[in-house]
mmCIF file of C-alpha atoms and ligand atoms in Angstrom:
data_model
loop_
_atom_site.group_PDB
_atom_site.id
_atom_site.type_symbol
_atom_site.label_atom_id
_atom_site.label_comp_id
_atom_site.label_asym_id
_atom_site.label_seq_id
_atom_site.Cartn_x
_atom_site.Cartn_y
_atom_site.Cartn_z
ATOM 1 C CA MET L 168 0.149 0.115 0.002
ATOM 2 C CA LYS L 169 1.098 3.462 -0.443
ATOM 3 C CA PRO L 170 0.888 6.383 2.191
ATOM 4 C CA PRO L 171 -1.965 9.010 2.473
ATOM 5 C CA PRO L 172 -0.625 12.216 0.850
ATOM 6 C CA PHE L 173 1.722 14.664 2.832
ATOM 7 C CA THR L 174 3.570 17.511 2.717
ATOM 8 C CA TYR L 175 7.119 16.488 3.399
ATOM 9 C CA HIS L 176 9.464 18.956 5.483
ATOM 10 C CA ALA L 177 13.409 18.479 5.829
ATOM 11 C CA PRO L 178 14.673 21.266 7.838
ATOM 12 C CA ARG L 179 18.638 21.505 8.282
ATOM 13 C CA ASP L 180 18.746 23.258 11.803
ATOM 14 C CA LEU L 181 17.128 22.476 15.008
ATOM 15 C CA ALA L 182 15.206 26.153 14.903
ATOM 16 C CA THR L 183 13.560 25.409 11.898
ATOM 17 C CA ALA L 184 12.738 21.577 12.661
ATOM 18 C CA LEU L 185 11.412 23.178 15.993
ATOM 19 C CA ARG L 186 9.110 26.253 14.377
ATOM 20 C CA THR L 187 8.109 23.736 11.765
ATOM 21 C CA LEU L 188 6.740 21.451 14.526
ATOM 22 C CA GLN L 189 5.150 24.355 16.435
ATOM 23 C CA GLU L 190 3.344 25.374 12.932
ATOM 24 C CA VAL L 191 2.052 22.087 11.923
ATOM 25 C CA GLY L 192 2.238 20.316 15.369
ATOM 26 C CA ALA L 193 -1.523 21.341 16.610
ATOM 27 C CA GLY L 194 -5.037 20.698 15.354
ATOM 28 C CA GLY L 195 -6.122 18.454 12.351
ATOM 29 C CA ALA L 196 -4.041 15.543 11.840
ATOM 30 C CA GLY L 197 -1.169 17.552 12.251
ATOM 31 C CA GLY L 198 2.560 16.404 12.187
ATOM 32 C CA LYS L 199 4.653 13.861 12.599
ATOM 33 C CA VAL L 200 8.391 13.656 13.069
ATOM 34 C CA LEU L 201 10.332 11.020 11.021
ATOM 35 C CA ALA L 202 13.547 9.656 12.102
ATOM 36 C CA GLY L 203 14.680 6.252 11.071
ATOM 37 C CA GLY L 204 10.992 5.394 9.599
ATOM 38 C CA GLN L 205 11.640 1.943 10.764
ATOM 39 C CA SER L 206 8.181 2.167 12.396
ATOM 40 C CA LEU L 207 6.582 5.146 10.777
ATOM 41 C CA ILE L 208 6.885 4.292 7.279
ATOM 42 C CA PRO L 209 5.079 1.394 7.580
ATOM 43 C CA MET L 210 2.382 2.611 9.745
ATOM 44 C CA LEU L 211 1.847 5.262 6.846
ATOM 45 C CA ASN L 212 1.817 2.623 4.302
ATOM 46 C CA MET L 213 -0.723 0.796 6.174
ATOM 47 C CA ARG L 214 -2.304 3.655 6.819
ATOM 48 C CA LEU L 215 -2.554 3.341 10.412
ATOM 49 C CA VAL L 216 -1.511 7.161 10.640
ATOM 50 C CA ALA L 217 -2.227 9.877 8.562
ATOM 51 C CA PRO L 218 -0.436 12.848 9.396
ATOM 52 C CA ALA L 219 -1.078 15.836 6.982
ATOM 53 C CA HIS L 220 2.915 16.780 7.512
ATOM 54 C CA LEU L 221 5.817 14.745 7.903
ATOM 55 C CA VAL L 222 9.265 16.291 9.443
ATOM 56 C CA ASP L 223 12.412 14.523 8.800
ATOM 57 C CA ILE L 224 14.747 15.424 10.799
ATOM 58 C CA ASN L 225 17.697 13.047 9.294
ATOM 59 C CA ARG L 226 19.611 16.494 7.752
ATOM 60 C CA VAL L 227 19.087 18.590 11.050
ATOM 61 C CA ALA L 228 22.823 19.582 12.184
ATOM 62 C CA GLY L 229 23.455 18.836 15.962
ATOM 63 C CA LEU L 230 21.279 16.065 16.626
ATOM 64 C CA GLY L 231 23.280 13.069 16.072
ATOM 65 C CA GLY L 232 26.050 11.520 18.910
ATOM 66 C CA ILE L 233 26.556 9.093 21.529
ATOM 67 C CA GLY L 234 28.328 11.529 24.455
ATOM 68 C CA ARG L 235 29.613 9.503 27.469
ATOM 69 C CA GLU L 236 29.266 11.883 30.488
ATOM 70 C CA PRO L 237 29.657 11.861 34.133
ATOM 71 C CA GLY L 238 26.867 10.203 35.578
ATOM 72 C CA GLY L 239 25.715 8.280 32.140
ATOM 73 C CA VAL L 240 25.578 8.290 28.240
ATOM 74 C CA ARG L 241 23.249 10.903 26.314
ATOM 75 C CA VAL L 242 22.040 9.566 22.918
ATOM 76 C CA GLY L 243 20.998 12.140 20.445
ATOM 77 C CA ALA L 244 17.576 11.890 18.263
ATOM 78 C CA LEU L 245 20.007 10.813 15.194
ATOM 79 C CA ALA L 246 21.949 7.942 17.056
ATOM 80 C CA ARG L 247 21.141 4.617 15.148
ATOM 81 C CA HIS L 248 20.459 1.531 17.205
ATOM 82 C CA ALA L 249 23.696 0.059 15.290
ATOM 83 C CA GLU L 250 25.505 3.135 16.475
ATOM 84 C CA ALA L 251 24.828 2.923 19.903
ATOM 85 C CA GLU L 252 25.680 -0.997 19.842
ATOM 86 C CA ARG L 253 29.033 -0.514 18.365
ATOM 87 C CA SER L 254 29.675 2.341 20.946
ATOM 88 C CA GLY L 255 29.516 -0.321 23.684
ATOM 89 C CA ALA L 256 28.591 2.955 25.552
ATOM 90 C CA HIS L 257 26.394 1.600 27.942
ATOM 91 C CA PRO L 258 26.517 -2.242 28.991
ATOM 92 C CA LEU L 259 22.639 -2.547 29.257
ATOM 93 C CA LEU L 260 21.844 -0.764 26.128
ATOM 94 C CA THR L 261 24.665 -2.599 23.962
ATOM 95 C CA ARG L 262 22.608 -5.850 25.306
ATOM 96 C CA ALA L 263 19.376 -4.694 24.658
ATOM 97 C CA LEU L 264 20.365 -3.547 21.068
ATOM 98 C CA LYS L 265 21.316 -7.141 20.060
ATOM 99 C CA LEU L 266 17.656 -8.328 20.565
ATOM 100 C CA VAL L 267 15.966 -5.322 18.512
ATOM 101 C CA ALA L 268 15.174 -6.327 14.931
ATOM 102 C CA HIS L 269 17.791 -7.805 12.617
ATOM 103 C CA PRO L 270 21.064 -5.299 11.640
ATOM 104 C CA VAL L 271 19.596 -3.940 8.773
ATOM 105 C CA ILE L 272 16.260 -2.414 10.911
ATOM 106 C CA ARG L 273 19.332 -1.793 13.230
ATOM 107 C CA ASN L 274 21.101 0.686 10.647
ATOM 108 C CA ARG L 275 18.528 3.104 10.203
ATOM 109 C CA GLY L 276 16.362 2.699 13.402
ATOM 110 C CA THR L 277 17.175 5.249 16.164
ATOM 111 C CA VAL L 278 17.481 4.768 19.965
ATOM 112 C CA VAL L 279 15.294 8.148 20.677
ATOM 113 C CA GLY L 280 12.696 6.980 17.808
ATOM 114 C CA SER L 281 12.032 3.803 19.576
ATOM 115 C CA LEU L 282 11.745 5.606 22.778
ATOM 116 C CA VAL L 283 8.991 7.731 21.481
ATOM 117 C CA HIS L 284 7.346 4.909 19.392
ATOM 118 C CA ALA L 285 6.723 3.302 22.958
ATOM 119 C CA ASP L 286 5.630 -0.353 21.596
ATOM 120 C CA PRO L 287 5.072 -2.219 25.237
ATOM 121 C CA ALA L 288 7.096 -5.155 22.981
ATOM 122 C CA ALA L 289 10.289 -3.061 22.730
ATOM 123 C CA GLU L 290 13.514 -3.062 24.461
ATOM 124 C CA LEU L 291 14.802 0.239 24.700
ATOM 125 C CA PRO L 292 12.028 1.548 26.795
ATOM 126 C CA ALA L 293 12.272 -1.278 29.399
ATOM 127 C CA VAL L 294 16.151 -0.220 29.617
ATOM 128 C CA LEU L 295 15.438 3.635 29.770
ATOM 129 C CA ALA L 296 12.688 2.263 32.679
ATOM 130 C CA VAL L 297 14.805 0.397 34.691
ATOM 131 C CA LEU L 298 17.682 2.735 34.723
ATOM 132 C CA GLY L 299 15.680 5.610 35.736
ATOM 133 C CA GLY L 300 16.847 7.541 32.799
ATOM 134 C CA SER L 301 14.640 10.909 30.482
ATOM 135 C CA VAL L 302 14.200 11.643 27.144
ATOM 136 C CA ARG L 303 14.859 15.575 26.412
ATOM 137 C CA VAL L 304 12.385 17.003 24.232
ATOM 138 C CA ALA L 305 12.548 20.887 22.580
ATOM 139 C CA ARG L 306 9.818 22.934 21.462
ATOM 140 C CA TRP L 307 9.605 26.291 19.842
ATOM 141 C CA GLN L 308 8.251 29.053 22.130
ATOM 142 C CA ASP L 309 8.474 32.956 22.316
ATOM 143 C CA GLY L 310 11.126 32.525 19.698
ATOM 144 C CA ALA L 311 13.025 30.578 21.018
ATOM 145 C CA ALA L 312 14.092 26.787 21.819
ATOM 146 C CA VAL L 313 12.878 25.569 25.080
ATOM 147 C CA GLU L 314 13.904 22.195 26.227
ATOM 148 C CA ARG L 315 12.293 19.807 29.218
ATOM 149 C CA ASP L 316 13.210 16.890 30.372
ATOM 150 C CA ILE L 317 10.862 13.650 30.864
ATOM 151 C CA PRO L 318 11.837 10.751 33.359
ATOM 152 C CA ALA L 319 11.571 7.753 32.240
ATOM 153 C CA ALA L 320 8.389 7.127 35.069
ATOM 154 C CA ALA L 321 6.294 9.753 33.463
ATOM 155 C CA PHE L 322 7.517 9.144 29.830
ATOM 156 C CA PHE L 323 5.754 6.477 28.588
ATOM 157 C CA THR L 324 1.904 6.680 29.034
ATOM 158 C CA GLY L 325 0.239 4.427 27.189
ATOM 159 C CA PRO L 326 0.908 1.485 24.467
ATOM 160 C CA MET L 327 2.567 3.374 21.767
ATOM 161 C CA GLU L 328 1.870 6.769 23.701
ATOM 162 C CA SER L 329 4.531 8.834 24.985
ATOM 163 C CA ALA L 330 4.722 11.776 27.355
ATOM 164 C CA VAL L 331 5.950 13.985 23.742
ATOM 165 C CA LEU L 332 3.285 16.656 23.031
ATOM 166 C CA PRO L 333 2.429 17.553 19.329
ATOM 167 C CA GLY L 334 4.717 20.165 18.479
ATOM 168 C CA GLU L 335 7.533 18.872 20.422
ATOM 169 C CA LEU L 336 10.561 17.100 18.927
ATOM 170 C CA ALA L 337 12.280 14.457 21.353
ATOM 171 C CA VAL L 338 16.286 15.867 21.233
ATOM 172 C CA SER L 339 17.768 12.986 23.187
ATOM 173 C CA ALA L 340 17.882 10.600 25.669
ATOM 174 C CA TRP L 341 19.699 10.020 29.243
ATOM 175 C CA PHE L 342 20.952 6.809 30.133
ATOM 176 C CA PRO L 343 22.672 6.767 33.812
ATOM 177 C CA SER L 344 25.424 4.610 34.231
ATOM 178 C CA LEU L 345 25.265 1.524 36.500
ATOM 179 C CA ALA L 346 26.374 1.568 39.813
ATOM 180 C CA PRO L 347 30.001 0.414 40.929
ATOM 181 C CA GLY L 348 29.953 -3.423 40.613
ATOM 182 C CA ALA L 349 26.974 -3.823 39.451
ATOM 183 C CA GLY L 350 25.780 -6.260 37.005
ATOM 184 C CA CYS L 351 23.069 -5.953 34.288
ATOM 185 C CA ALA L 352 21.245 -8.307 31.946
ATOM 186 C CA PHE L 353 18.640 -9.145 29.589
ATOM 187 C CA VAL L 354 16.627 -11.884 28.719
ATOM 188 C CA GLU L 355 13.615 -12.350 26.400
ATOM 189 C CA VAL L 356 11.592 -14.978 24.262
ATOM 190 C CA SER L 357 10.281 -14.063 20.907
ATOM 191 C CA ARG L 358 9.152 -16.768 17.945
ATOM 192 C CA ARG L 359 11.701 -16.245 15.492
ATOM 193 C CA HIS L 360 15.049 -14.440 16.084
ATOM 194 C CA GLY L 361 15.042 -10.894 15.451
ATOM 195 C CA ASP L 362 10.511 -10.696 16.574
ATOM 196 C CA TYR L 363 9.641 -8.539 18.705
ATOM 197 C CA ALA L 364 9.667 -10.480 22.057
ATOM 198 C CA LEU L 365 6.534 -12.392 23.442
ATOM 199 C CA ALA L 366 7.736 -11.470 26.786
ATOM 200 C CA GLY L 367 11.187 -10.364 27.948
ATOM 201 C CA VAL L 368 13.122 -8.722 31.450
ATOM 202 C CA CYS L 369 15.979 -6.662 31.869
ATOM 203 C CA ALA L 370 17.341 -6.446 35.676
ATOM 204 C CA VAL L 371 19.833 -4.609 37.348
ATOM 205 C CA VAL L 372 21.550 -6.029 40.290
ATOM 206 C CA GLY L 373 24.232 -3.851 42.858
ATOM 207 C CA PRO L 374 27.070 -5.023 44.758
ATOM 208 C CA ALA L 375 24.693 -4.398 48.135
ATOM 209 C CA GLY L 376 21.369 -6.681 46.726
ATOM 210 C CA ALA L 377 19.631 -3.720 45.560
ATOM 211 C CA ALA L 378 17.706 -5.095 42.262
ATOM 212 C CA ARG L 379 15.265 -3.912 39.625
ATOM 213 C CA VAL L 380 13.860 -4.967 36.701
ATOM 214 C CA ALA L 381 11.582 -3.899 33.727
ATOM 215 C CA CYS L 382 9.651 -6.196 31.898
ATOM 216 C CA VAL L 383 8.651 -6.074 28.513
ATOM 217 C CA GLY L 384 5.424 -7.509 27.075
ATOM 218 C CA VAL L 385 3.584 -7.870 29.928
ATOM 219 C CA GLY L 386 1.532 -4.773 29.933
ATOM 220 C CA PRO L 387 0.818 -1.448 28.261
ATOM 221 C CA VAL L 388 4.218 0.545 29.337
ATOM 222 C CA PRO L 389 7.387 -1.437 30.827
ATOM 223 C CA VAL L 390 6.484 -2.592 34.048
ATOM 224 C CA VAL L 391 9.429 -1.738 36.938
ATOM 225 C CA VAL L 392 10.034 -3.442 39.464
ATOM 226 C CA ASP L 393 12.146 -2.952 42.466
ATOM 227 C CA VAL L 394 13.227 -6.369 44.251
ATOM 228 C CA SER L 395 15.692 -5.363 46.479
ATOM 229 C CA ALA L 396 13.799 -6.783 49.314
ATOM 230 C CA HIS L 397 14.089 -10.634 48.021
ATOM 231 C CA ALA L 398 17.632 -11.006 47.324
ATOM 232 C CA PRO L 399 19.628 -12.741 46.844
ATOM 233 C CA ASP L 400 15.970 -15.201 46.625
ATOM 234 C CA TRP L 401 15.632 -14.575 43.106
ATOM 235 C CA ALA L 402 12.954 -17.316 43.105
ATOM 236 C CA ALA L 403 10.814 -15.737 45.557
ATOM 237 C CA ALA L 404 11.989 -12.210 43.745
ATOM 238 C CA ALA L 405 10.741 -13.850 39.933
ATOM 239 C CA ARG L 406 7.393 -14.868 42.198
ATOM 240 C CA ALA L 407 6.778 -11.041 43.371
ATOM 241 C CA VAL L 408 7.592 -9.731 39.598
ATOM 242 C CA ARG L 409 4.545 -12.012 37.767
ATOM 243 C CA GLU L 410 2.441 -10.763 40.346
ATOM 244 C CA GLU L 411 3.171 -7.446 39.425
ATOM 245 C CA THR L 412 2.242 -7.846 35.454
ATOM 246 C CA GLU L 413 -1.004 -8.141 33.532
ATOM 247 C CA PRO L 414 -0.376 -9.088 30.238
ATOM 248 C CA ASP L 415 -2.976 -9.654 27.758
ATOM 249 C CA ASP L 416 -3.997 -12.726 25.291
ATOM 250 C CA ASP L 417 -3.151 -11.939 21.945
ATOM 251 C CA ILE L 418 -2.878 -14.048 18.574
ATOM 252 C CA HIS L 419 0.784 -15.231 19.906
ATOM 253 C CA ALA L 420 0.257 -16.402 23.070
ATOM 254 C CA THR L 421 -2.078 -16.218 26.195
ATOM 255 C CA ALA L 422 -2.022 -13.732 29.147
ATOM 256 C CA ALA L 423 -1.088 -16.926 31.347
ATOM 257 C CA TYR L 424 1.427 -18.027 29.226
ATOM 258 C CA ARG L 425 3.061 -14.835 28.874
ATOM 259 C CA ARG L 426 2.689 -14.527 32.694
ATOM 260 C CA HIS L 427 4.403 -17.518 33.329
ATOM 261 C CA LEU L 428 6.744 -16.687 31.037
ATOM 262 C CA VAL L 429 7.792 -13.536 32.751
ATOM 263 C CA GLY L 430 8.221 -15.336 35.981
ATOM 264 C CA VAL L 431 10.590 -17.832 34.432
ATOM 265 C CA LEU L 432 12.230 -14.350 32.293
ATOM 266 C CA ALA L 433 12.592 -12.468 35.666
ATOM 267 C CA GLU L 434 14.943 -15.255 37.280
ATOM 268 C CA ARG L 435 17.123 -16.009 34.744
ATOM 269 C CA ALA L 436 17.606 -11.913 33.994
ATOM 270 C CA LEU L 437 18.091 -11.423 37.915
ATOM 271 C CA ARG L 438 20.896 -14.559 38.253
ATOM 272 C CA GLU L 439 22.677 -13.349 35.430
ATOM 273 C CA ALA L 440 22.737 -9.764 36.817
ATOM 274 C CA ALA L 441 23.954 -10.790 40.210
ATOM 275 C CA GLN L 442 26.282 -13.279 38.808
ATOM 276 C CA GLU L 443 27.875 -10.309 36.753
ATOM 277 C CA ALA L 444 27.403 -8.111 39.792
ATOM 278 C CA GLU L 445 29.568 -11.084 41.919
ATOM 279 C CA ASN L 446 32.173 -11.051 39.262
ATOM 280 C CA ARG L 447 33.019 -7.682 39.275
ATOM 281 C CA GLY L 448 33.723 -7.566 42.887
ATOM 282 C CA ALA L 449 35.653 -10.514 42.939
HETATM 283 C C1 FAD A 49 10.578 -5.711 10.910
HETATM 284 C C2 FAD A 49 10.827 -5.227 12.216
HETATM 285 C C3 FAD A 49 10.943 -5.631 13.255
HETATM 286 C C4 FAD A 49 11.163 -4.610 14.204
HETATM 287 N N1 FAD A 49 11.632 -5.260 15.531
HETATM 288 C C5 FAD A 49 11.604 -4.691 16.641
HETATM 289 C C6 FAD A 49 12.479 -5.079 18.274
HETATM 290 O O1 FAD A 49 12.729 -6.585 18.010
HETATM 291 N N2 FAD A 49 12.343 -4.215 19.040
HETATM 292 C C7 FAD A 49 12.357 -3.396 18.720
HETATM 293 O O2 FAD A 49 12.317 -2.097 20.381
HETATM 294 N N3 FAD A 49 11.837 -2.981 18.012
HETATM 295 C C8 FAD A 49 11.543 -3.146 16.730
HETATM 296 N N4 FAD A 49 11.416 -2.612 15.408
HETATM 297 C C9 FAD A 49 11.056 -0.938 15.154
HETATM 298 C C10 FAD A 49 12.886 -0.401 15.092
HETATM 299 O O3 FAD A 49 13.479 -0.795 16.433
HETATM 300 C C11 FAD A 49 12.202 1.141 15.161
HETATM 301 O O4 FAD A 49 13.171 1.599 14.548
HETATM 302 C C12 FAD A 49 11.947 1.679 16.048
HETATM 303 O O5 FAD A 49 10.752 1.611 16.574
HETATM 304 C C13 FAD A 49 11.604 3.288 15.789
HETATM 305 O O6 FAD A 49 12.504 3.928 15.847
HETATM 306 P P1 FAD A 49 12.920 4.974 13.895
HETATM 307 O O7 FAD A 49 14.036 6.397 14.500
HETATM 308 O O8 FAD A 49 12.809 4.153 12.988
HETATM 309 O O9 FAD A 49 11.566 6.143 14.491
HETATM 310 P P2 FAD A 49 10.378 6.532 13.591
HETATM 311 O O10 FAD A 49 9.680 5.218 12.466
HETATM 312 O O11 FAD A 49 10.918 7.062 11.971
HETATM 313 O O12 FAD A 49 9.232 7.160 14.120
HETATM 314 C C14 FAD A 49 8.931 5.999 15.175
HETATM 315 C C15 FAD A 49 7.504 6.777 15.703
HETATM 316 O O13 FAD A 49 8.502 7.995 16.674
HETATM 317 C C16 FAD A 49 8.321 9.751 16.182
HETATM 318 N N5 FAD A 49 9.688 10.230 16.535
HETATM 319 C C17 FAD A 49 10.560 9.127 16.236
HETATM 320 N N6 FAD A 49 11.694 10.019 16.624
HETATM 321 C C18 FAD A 49 11.163 11.355 17.145
HETATM 322 C C19 FAD A 49 12.063 12.607 18.002
HETATM 323 N N7 FAD A 49 13.146 12.278 17.695
HETATM 324 N N8 FAD A 49 11.183 13.188 18.477
HETATM 325 C C20 FAD A 49 9.482 13.178 18.053
HETATM 326 N N9 FAD A 49 9.068 12.121 17.530
HETATM 327 C C21 FAD A 49 9.936 11.005 17.176
HETATM 328 C C22 FAD A 49 7.736 9.231 15.106
HETATM 329 O O14 FAD A 49 7.013 10.754 14.721
HETATM 330 C C23 FAD A 49 6.851 8.124 15.091
HETATM 331 O O15 FAD A 49 5.246 8.094 15.601
HETATM 332 C C24 FAD A 49 11.011 -3.411 14.246
HETATM 333 C C25 FAD A 49 10.840 -2.627 13.318
HETATM 334 C C26 FAD A 49 10.577 -3.441 12.154
HETATM 335 C C27 FAD A 49 10.316 -3.010 10.501
#
């Protein structure tokens, strides 16, 4: 199928991009940002979305890059999955990215685009959520760019819904570093390699037993559970995680299967992360 008609904008600087988004963002079908296009183009072609304007940010200067900063890693809006994976800038991000789709998709898809897209089965929202990261968004207001940081806990508002408002552009994402001596893991089950997961769990375990997981595919947004109280009884922690999830039935799996699966994966992820933390301390 072909996409519905839209007006295409290709700004070359941030101010023009934000001004354009402000002009087309509010009212009617509004505008959409085009980043890697790996989710948006199929949705346009299937006519699941019909924006009147597409604002292609691929030529906007200054939106790329992956920067290690004190306390974490900042990923620019145009940094592709493959670039972030190759950079090895954050161990949990690197592990998660290996599970995202196929190399061809990772060459174009962006980390920030994946966060804004907010698919409940996607890996990167869970990574941002378990680390307590944030997304920086910008809009054009009173003749200048205005930014705000949205913490992960407030960013994912529903399936395929984020707190980014019409007229706003997500300019970067912030992934806090692991605490010294902490370990991490990301495990998932999908029907075929590269498919979206039926369920997945990422875990971070600190040297003093602080332990958090974020679950994928078992709720409308990433399900974050602090299981520090159960450490190091990871079987009990996994039971607690299972209790927190409310998956739905769909054509791929029943809710009961997904709930069982998320418990199995939580225990596996916590054991792997704890082992890594132990090895670091050794
Ligand atoms: C076959 C296939 C398999 C896939 N498998 C997986 C998988 O296993 N796991 C996974 O996580 N993903 C998977 N994906 C999705 C892929 O990771 C996408 O790249 C990602 O979801 C969106 O990133 P993008 O840069 O392509 O965004 P786009 O497709 O360009 O945009 C997606 C949405 O986000 C908005 N958006 C993007 N960037 C910004 C921004 N900077 N500011 C404001 N809004 C923005 C767009 O307007 C649009 O609504 C798969 C895709 C395909 C085609």
